[in-house]
N, CA, C and O of each residue as an XYZ file, in Angstrom:
612
protein
N     187.856    206.701    100.491
C     187.865    206.844     98.566
C     189.074    206.238     98.239
O     189.147    205.729     97.120
N     190.006    206.186     98.955
C     191.554    205.688     98.772
C     191.339    204.189     97.727
O     191.907    203.913     96.671
N     190.174    203.313     98.595
C     190.008    202.333     98.357
C     189.216    202.269     97.135
O     188.875    201.097     96.976
N     188.846    202.893     96.355
C     187.949    203.610     95.157
C     188.991    203.683     94.438
O     189.582    204.762     94.396
N     189.560    202.380     93.572
C     190.751    202.720     92.622
C     190.153    203.174     91.316
O     188.928    203.290     91.345
N     190.953    203.550     89.795
C     190.632    204.112     89.557
C     192.040    204.564     88.267
O     193.196    204.859     88.570
N     191.383    204.475     86.663
C     192.661    205.052     85.847
C     192.756    206.247     86.410
O     191.999    206.872     87.152
N     194.389    206.606     85.690
C     195.016    207.859     86.500
C     195.137    208.322     84.501
O     195.704    207.682     83.615
N     194.218    209.879     84.385
C     194.180    210.293     83.412
C     195.114    212.353     83.461
O     195.460    212.854     84.531
N     195.234    212.851     82.526
C     195.778    213.944     82.298
C     194.592    214.784     81.993
O     193.969    214.341     81.028
N     193.990    216.062     82.616
C     192.710    216.587     81.825
C     193.769    218.051     81.369
O     194.667    218.655     81.955
N     193.123    218.187     80.076
C     193.310    219.361     79.627
C     192.833    220.129     79.220
O     191.897    219.597     78.624
N     192.750    221.517     79.026
C     192.131    222.831     78.524
C     192.663    223.651     77.979
O     193.799    223.215     77.796
N     192.572    224.864     77.465
C     193.286    226.015     76.637
C     193.490    225.678     75.072
O     192.629    225.202     74.333
N     194.787    226.021     74.731
C     195.399    225.744     73.437
C     196.939    225.554     73.928
O     197.456    225.642     75.041
N     197.572    225.191     72.358
C     198.712    224.936     72.674
C     199.807    226.351     73.130
O     200.852    226.449     73.773
N     198.967    227.243     72.454
C     199.846    228.577     73.204
C     199.566    228.820     74.867
O     200.389    229.479     75.503
N     198.698    228.410     75.353
C     198.199    228.814     76.341
C     198.046    227.287     77.056
O     196.992    227.331     77.690
N     198.427    226.475     77.151
C     198.093    224.762     77.971
C     197.704    224.884     79.269
O     198.359    225.541     80.079
N     196.565    224.236     79.577
C     196.410    224.268     81.533
C     195.978    222.717     81.095
O     195.704    222.136     80.045
N     196.090    222.351     82.662
C     196.612    221.014     82.726
C     196.353    220.101     83.966
O     197.180    220.419     84.821
N     195.499    219.037     84.442
C     196.674    218.368     85.728
C     195.790    217.259     85.934
O     194.791    216.970     85.274
N     196.309    216.632     86.998
C     196.097    215.265     86.928
C     194.953    214.876     87.510
O     194.767    215.596     88.492
N     194.119    214.108     87.383
C     192.718    213.790     88.190
C     192.473    211.473     87.701
O     192.828    210.642     86.866
N     191.875    211.565     88.626
C     191.414    209.727     89.122
C     190.103    210.181     88.893
O     189.629    209.649     87.889
N     189.384    210.924     89.423
C     187.890    210.898     89.223
C     187.224    211.590     87.853
O     186.720    212.707     87.729
N     187.398    210.557     86.904
C     187.032    210.490     85.830
C     185.687    209.326     84.949
O     186.268    208.507     84.237
N     184.714    209.227     84.926
C     183.998    208.437     84.488
C     182.757    208.054     83.173
O     181.884    208.896     82.960
N     182.769    207.333     82.721
C     182.369    207.382     81.699
C     180.421    207.856     82.144
O     180.267    207.488     83.309
N     179.593    208.245     81.814
C     178.440    208.629     81.934
C     177.400    208.164     80.915
O     176.415    207.597     81.390
N     177.465    208.321     79.532
C     176.483    207.407     78.833
C     177.037    207.642     77.284
O     177.624    208.621     76.824
N     176.645    206.403     76.643
C     177.134    205.697     75.239
C     176.790    206.907     74.186
O     177.596    207.343     73.364
N     175.445    207.368     74.363
C     174.815    207.937     73.404
C     174.014    209.272     74.163
O     173.106    209.115     74.979
N     174.399    210.256     73.839
C     175.553    210.508     72.783
C     176.936    210.335     74.006
O     176.629    210.134     75.181
N     178.077    210.411     73.697
C     179.520    209.776     74.457
C     179.922    211.177     74.864
O     180.413    212.163     74.315
N     179.273    210.646     76.707
C     179.453    211.628     77.410
C     180.477    210.862     78.921
O     180.497    209.721     79.383
N     181.283    212.261     79.339
C     182.142    211.752     80.336
C     181.842    212.303     81.686
O     180.630    212.473     81.816
N     182.445    212.595     82.597
C     182.601    213.552     83.946
C     183.901    213.332     84.232
O     184.597    212.369     83.910
N     184.270    214.598     85.060
C     185.432    214.801     85.503
C     185.441    215.351     86.472
O     184.738    216.342     86.273
N     185.931    215.374     87.842
C     185.584    216.081     89.590
C     186.938    216.797     89.527
O     187.951    216.252     89.089
N     186.896    217.916     89.940
C     188.123    218.839     89.958
C     187.596    219.920     91.046
O     186.590    220.617     90.914
N     188.454    219.914     92.108
C     188.586    220.579     93.101
C     188.434    222.368     92.790
O     189.122    223.231     92.244
N     186.849    222.283     93.635
C     186.754    224.011     93.254
C     187.767    225.020     93.841
O     187.488    226.174     93.516
N     188.679    224.922     94.486
C     189.490    225.640     94.933
C     191.436    225.380     94.198
O     192.542    225.801     94.537
N     190.974    224.579     93.226
C     192.335    223.801     92.376
C     192.494    225.742     91.711
O     191.754    226.719     91.592
N     193.742    225.424     91.483
C     194.092    226.933     90.755
C     194.178    226.605     88.881
O     194.691    227.385     88.079
N     193.601    225.406     88.566
C     193.326    225.453     87.085
C     191.858    225.753     87.042
O     191.336    226.221     86.030
N     191.074    225.438     88.331
C     189.761    225.835     88.028
C     189.089    226.970     87.259
O     188.051    226.628     86.692
N     189.484    228.350     87.103
C     189.206    228.703     85.937
C     189.262    228.505     85.073
O     188.208    228.444     84.440
N     190.507    228.260     84.411
C     190.908    227.753     82.796
C     189.543    226.822     82.706
O     188.909    227.135     81.698
N     188.886    225.735     83.489
C     188.203    224.890     82.502
C     187.028    225.939     82.601
O     186.455    225.992     81.513
N     186.439    226.844     83.589
C     185.014    227.189     83.987
C     185.000    228.277     82.340
O     184.086    228.376     81.522
N     186.174    228.850     82.336
C     186.435    230.018     80.864
C     186.261    229.328     79.379
O     185.736    229.845     78.393
N     186.901    227.893     79.501
C     187.217    227.420     78.222
C     186.070    226.143     77.959
O     185.896    225.335     78.871
N     185.445    226.033     76.906
C     184.234    224.949     76.752
C     185.220    223.604     75.799
O     184.709    222.785     75.035
N     186.792    223.722     76.155
C     187.256    222.486     76.055
C     187.837    221.666     77.155
O     188.322    221.958     78.247
N     187.626    220.503     76.497
C     188.284    219.778     77.575
C     189.252    218.122     76.868
O     188.623    217.541     75.984
N     190.010    217.775     77.085
C     190.455    216.433     76.628
C     191.118    215.517     77.852
O     192.012    215.799     78.650
N     190.410    214.440     77.700
C     190.863    213.573     79.057
C     191.922    212.631     78.106
O     191.757    212.249     76.947
N     192.924    212.428     78.910
C     194.112    211.681     78.415
C     194.772    210.385     79.229
O     195.737    210.427     79.992
N     194.250    209.620     78.981
C     194.512    208.257     79.768
C     195.643    208.017     79.906
O     196.263    208.431     78.927
N     196.356    207.491     80.718
C     197.676    207.170     81.038
C     198.036    205.376     80.927
O     197.251    204.465     81.191
N     199.335    205.271     80.497
C     199.918    203.809     80.618
C     200.561    203.556     81.808
O     200.474    204.472     82.625
N     201.178    202.586     82.143
C     201.878    202.319     83.345
C     203.389    202.683     82.911
O     204.263    202.082     83.536
N     203.665    203.288     82.252
C     204.928    204.241     82.117
C     204.889    205.600     82.152
O     205.801    206.386     81.895
N     203.614    205.855     82.534
C     204.136    207.294     82.767
C     203.571    207.980     84.154
O     202.939    209.026     84.303
N     203.864    207.358     84.769
C     203.737    207.699     86.538
C     204.160    209.142     86.591
O     203.332    210.004     86.886
N     205.729    209.521     86.248
C     205.971    210.251     85.792
C     205.526    211.647     85.812
O     205.549    212.509     86.691
N     205.006    211.624     84.284
C     204.340    212.769     83.807
C     203.266    212.864     84.615
O     202.920    214.041     84.720
N     202.198    211.679     85.590
C     201.034    212.163     86.242
C     201.564    213.075     87.249
O     201.009    214.132     87.550
N     203.061    212.482     87.960
C     203.480    213.346     89.276
C     203.512    214.331     88.943
O     203.068    215.144     89.753
N     204.033    214.894     87.598
C     204.066    216.474     87.149
C     203.063    217.430     86.907
O     203.051    218.617     87.232
N     202.263    216.800     86.328
C     200.648    217.330     86.438
C     199.774    217.545     87.500
O     198.706    218.134     87.331
N     200.308    216.915     89.098
C     199.477    216.786     90.253
C     200.526    218.099     90.869
O     199.967    218.991     91.507
N     201.879    218.166     90.677
C     202.470    218.929     91.634
C     202.697    220.698     91.694
O     201.963    221.666     91.887
N     203.532    220.569     91.531
C     203.205    222.027     91.750
C     204.433    223.141     91.070
O     205.088    224.099     91.479
N     204.250    222.208     89.538
C     204.968    222.858     88.389
C     203.838    223.888     87.824
O     202.612    223.988     87.769
N     204.882    224.514     87.482
C     204.290    225.677     86.413
C     203.585    224.879     84.796
O     204.029    223.868     84.253
N     202.335    225.775     84.313
C     201.631    225.264     83.172
C     202.657    224.613     82.136
O     202.725    223.486     81.644
N     203.462    225.815     81.991
C     204.528    225.474     80.418
C     205.430    224.215     80.758
O     205.908    223.491     79.885
N     205.677    223.966     82.603
C     206.844    223.033     82.647
C     206.509    222.076     82.544
O     207.346    221.244     82.195
N     204.486    221.433     82.886
C     204.010    220.156     82.996
C     204.017    220.290     81.696
O     204.710    219.333     81.349
N     203.675    220.898     80.658
C     203.905    220.371     79.148
C     205.006    220.055     78.453
O     204.856    219.743     77.272
N     206.577    220.070     79.141
C     207.645    219.793     78.430
C     207.630    218.642     78.160
O     207.950    218.365     77.004
N     207.346    217.773     78.876
C     207.283    216.185     78.369
C     205.943    215.480     78.145
O     204.857    215.515     78.725
N     206.501    214.730     76.928
C     205.028    214.008     76.160
C     205.403    215.337     74.995
O     206.121    216.318     75.188
N     204.409    214.837     73.399
C     204.571    215.634     72.480
C     202.827    215.509     72.557
O     201.974    214.649     72.336
N     202.866    216.420     72.848
C     201.246    217.129     72.543
C     200.459    217.235     70.941
O     201.217    216.821     70.064
N     199.516    217.562     70.576
C     198.933    218.008     69.538
C     197.015    218.688     69.768
O     196.430    219.254     70.691
N     196.686    218.306     68.622
C     195.530    218.779     68.874
C     193.959    218.065     68.134
O     194.142    217.569     67.023
N     192.702    218.006     68.602
C     192.112    217.203     67.506
C     190.968    218.529     67.607
O     191.324    219.707     67.652
N     189.655    218.104     67.628
C     188.236    218.986     67.617
C     188.975    220.253     68.246
O     189.708    221.044     67.652
N     188.618    220.258     69.549
C     188.133    221.142     70.538
C     189.591    222.192     70.270
O     189.298    223.176     69.590
N     190.831    222.142     70.621
C     191.730    222.540     70.342
C     192.413    222.240     71.792
O     193.623    222.467     71.768
N     192.045    221.899     72.730
C     192.573    221.059     73.754
C     193.633    220.415     73.790
O     193.509    219.277     73.339
N     195.032    220.785     74.286
C     196.120    219.914     74.154
C     195.486    218.362     74.195
O     194.564    217.998     74.926
N     196.080    217.692     73.404
C     195.915    216.372     73.409
C     197.648    215.440     73.571
O     198.692    215.815     73.036
N     197.493    214.355     74.345
C     199.148    213.867     74.802
C     199.126    212.558     73.654
O     198.142    211.827     73.540
N     199.971    212.450     73.099
C     200.122    211.730     71.491
C     200.121    210.733     72.233
O     199.130    210.022     72.069
N     201.104    210.258     73.274
C     201.293    208.774     74.152
C     200.234    208.161     75.181
O     200.405    207.278     76.021
N     198.949    208.984     74.824
C     198.057    208.437     75.890
C     197.440    207.637     75.297
O     197.218    207.694     74.088
N     196.876    206.321     76.440
C     196.549    204.927     75.740
C     194.729    205.333     74.846
O     194.031    204.586     74.161
N     194.529    206.615     75.215
C     193.311    207.228     74.930
C     193.163    208.714     75.172
O     193.208    209.195     76.304
N     192.964    209.514     73.932
C     192.435    210.597     74.247
C     191.054    210.778     73.993
O     190.604    210.049     73.109
N     190.064    211.760     74.677
C     189.027    211.722     74.605
C     188.568    213.299     74.505
O     188.363    214.036     75.469
N     188.455    213.640     73.135
C     188.109    215.250     73.423
C     186.739    215.732     73.590
O     185.862    215.315     72.834
N     186.519    216.443     74.371
C     185.107    217.092     74.920
C     185.102    218.238     74.550
O     186.098    218.912     74.289
N     183.555    218.692     74.469
C     183.181    220.127     74.675
C     182.798    220.092     76.273
O     182.627    218.981     76.773
N     182.699    220.909     76.846
C     182.042    221.050     78.247
C     180.464    221.588     78.618
O     180.200    222.752     78.919
N     179.469    220.466     78.527
C     178.632    220.872     78.240
C     177.523    220.895     79.982
O     176.325    221.016     80.233
N     178.560    220.737     80.652
C     177.436    221.522     82.323
C     178.906    221.303     82.628
O     179.810    220.775     81.981
N     178.847    221.977     84.028
C     179.434    222.079     85.599
C     178.536    221.850     86.693
O     177.691    222.743     86.755
N     178.439    221.121     87.425
C     178.074    221.251     88.416
C     178.545    221.150     89.325
O     179.445    220.318     89.441
N     178.147    221.965     90.412
C     178.823    222.082     92.028
C     178.288    220.879     93.127
O     177.182    220.587     93.582
N     179.569    220.381     93.293
C     178.531    219.380     94.739
C     179.810    219.128     95.581
O     180.854    218.748     95.051
N     179.707    219.322     96.722
C     180.220    220.068     97.998
C     181.281    220.761     97.278
O     181.100    221.561     96.359
N     182.896    220.235     97.973
C     183.882    220.747     97.576
C     184.197    220.805     96.218
O     184.716    221.886     95.941
N     184.022    219.691     94.813
C     184.156    219.787     93.974
C     183.314    220.626     92.637
O     182.156    221.019     92.780
N     184.007    220.798     91.491
C     183.421    220.866     90.132
C     182.995    219.593     89.364
O     183.823    218.973     88.696
N     181.667    219.190     89.460
C     181.495    218.139     88.396
C     181.264    218.358     86.453
O     180.274    218.692     85.802
N     182.240    218.102     86.165
C     182.367    218.564     84.453
C     181.681    217.815     83.720
O     181.680    216.669     84.169
N     180.946    217.958     82.562
C     180.659    216.813     82.044
C     181.117    217.304     80.488
O     181.016    218.467     80.097
N     181.587    216.296     79.768
C     182.142    216.271     78.806
C     181.254    215.643     77.438
O     180.993    214.453     77.259
N     180.944    216.579     76.709
C     180.018    215.490     75.403
C     181.761    215.015     74.612
O     182.624    215.891     74.657
N     181.984    214.168     74.202
C     183.034    213.434     73.400
C     182.896    213.498     71.585
O     182.307    212.776     70.781
N     183.871    214.908     71.413
C     183.406    214.994     70.013
C     184.489    214.566     68.979
O     184.370    214.739     67.766
N     185.725    213.897     69.688
C     186.802    213.280     68.911
C     187.293    212.279     70.231
O     186.905    212.295     71.399
N     188.188    211.507     69.630
C     188.991    210.389     70.400
C     190.156    209.998     69.514
O     190.041    210.178     68.301
N     191.532    209.355     70.133
C     192.485    209.470     69.503
C     192.799    208.019     70.155
O     192.873    207.885     71.377
N     192.933    207.208     69.472
C     193.585    205.255     70.181
C     195.107    205.622     70.133
O     195.574    205.992     69.056
N     195.724    205.560     70.989
C     197.439    205.509     71.507
C     197.830    203.782     70.864
O     197.226    203.145     70.001
N     198.655    203.520     71.406
C     199.603    202.500     71.295
C     198.891    201.194     72.189
O     197.826    201.141     72.805
N     199.738    200.398     72.018
C     198.767    199.291     72.976
C     199.485    199.205     74.552
O     200.675    198.972     74.338
N     199.320    199.271     75.614
C     199.989    199.218     76.725
C     199.295    199.154     77.865
O     198.102    199.308     77.603
N     199.484    198.996     79.022
C     198.688    198.506     80.022
C     198.421    199.826     81.027
O     199.313    200.647     81.241
N     197.379    199.902     81.486
C     196.815    200.907     82.325
C     197.829    201.572     83.318
O     198.804    200.892     83.634
N     197.757    202.282     83.614
C     198.328    203.071     85.578
C     196.715    203.445     85.909
O     195.795    203.909     85.235
N     196.878    202.952     87.444
C     195.879    203.096     88.134
C     196.035    203.893     89.307
O     197.213    204.140     89.564
N     195.205    204.360     90.083
C     195.384    204.729     91.594
C     194.693    204.149     92.995
O     193.518    204.427     93.233
N     195.210    203.608     93.601
C     194.735    202.890     94.429
C     195.429    202.986     96.363
O     196.552    202.979     96.867
N     194.324    203.048     96.776
C     194.709    203.167     98.209
C     196.359    203.740     98.254
O     197.362    203.158     98.667
N     196.214    205.065     97.681
C     197.147    206.210     97.516
C     198.813    205.829     96.877
O     199.914    206.299     97.160
N     198.509    205.087     96.202
C     199.742    204.430     95.474
C     199.349    204.542     93.744
O     198.262    205.019     93.418
N     200.115    204.165     92.931
C     200.432    203.725     92.021
C     200.279    202.354     91.410
O     201.091    201.543     91.855
N     199.905    202.147     91.005
C     199.938    200.229     90.431
C     199.558    200.530     88.732
O     198.803    201.308     88.150
N     200.555    199.422     88.298
C     200.331    199.197     87.087
C     199.655    198.084     86.456
O     200.006    196.973     86.852
N     198.777    198.134     85.576
C     198.269    196.913     85.213
C     198.788    196.416     83.712
O     199.129    197.207     82.833
N     198.788    195.370     83.609
C     198.998    194.419     82.326
C     198.747    194.816     81.475
O     197.724    195.477     81.657
N     199.114    194.866     80.322
C     198.013    194.885     78.904
C     197.184    193.257     78.397
O     197.713    192.150     78.300
N     196.123    193.548     78.212
C     195.490    192.166     77.993
C     194.656    191.954     76.740
O     193.471    192.287     76.724
N     195.116    191.535     75.936
C     194.177    191.330     74.783
C     192.803    191.131     75.111
O     192.558    190.165     75.833
N     191.604    192.037     74.626
C     189.903    191.787     74.282
C     189.952    190.450     73.786
O     190.786    190.080     72.960
N     189.235    189.858     74.186
C     188.415    188.525     73.440
C     187.002    189.009     72.866
O     186.261    188.210     72.295
């Protein structure tokens, strides 16, 4: 699976008063109608109960300049320490939204399916926030890689 490259995201739930979040690369678009995404989360992750309890989930897609923030959310930092960097706000669901994200997909968790060691959380997109123009951050072969920004044709 290390050879399956993917965008790096920070997935959040909770509220601005009690935020919870983790770094994820197992994120995928499911369907455009209705707009739905999925996020895979290890069942043993300490953040798992917060996502099961809250119906809100925001997927914040990171730029190449946000590697340190990704590492902070993937590490052993406490939740309040994780959210000390970046500027956080909310959209429809109340889940924390990273203002500097390339795009933030604010979702309601519609279903959680247990598959092997992971919980697959399906999110119906209720709002989105487009950030500035920047190249993406991907994780491939156990390392971060920066993608250049290329104008769409």
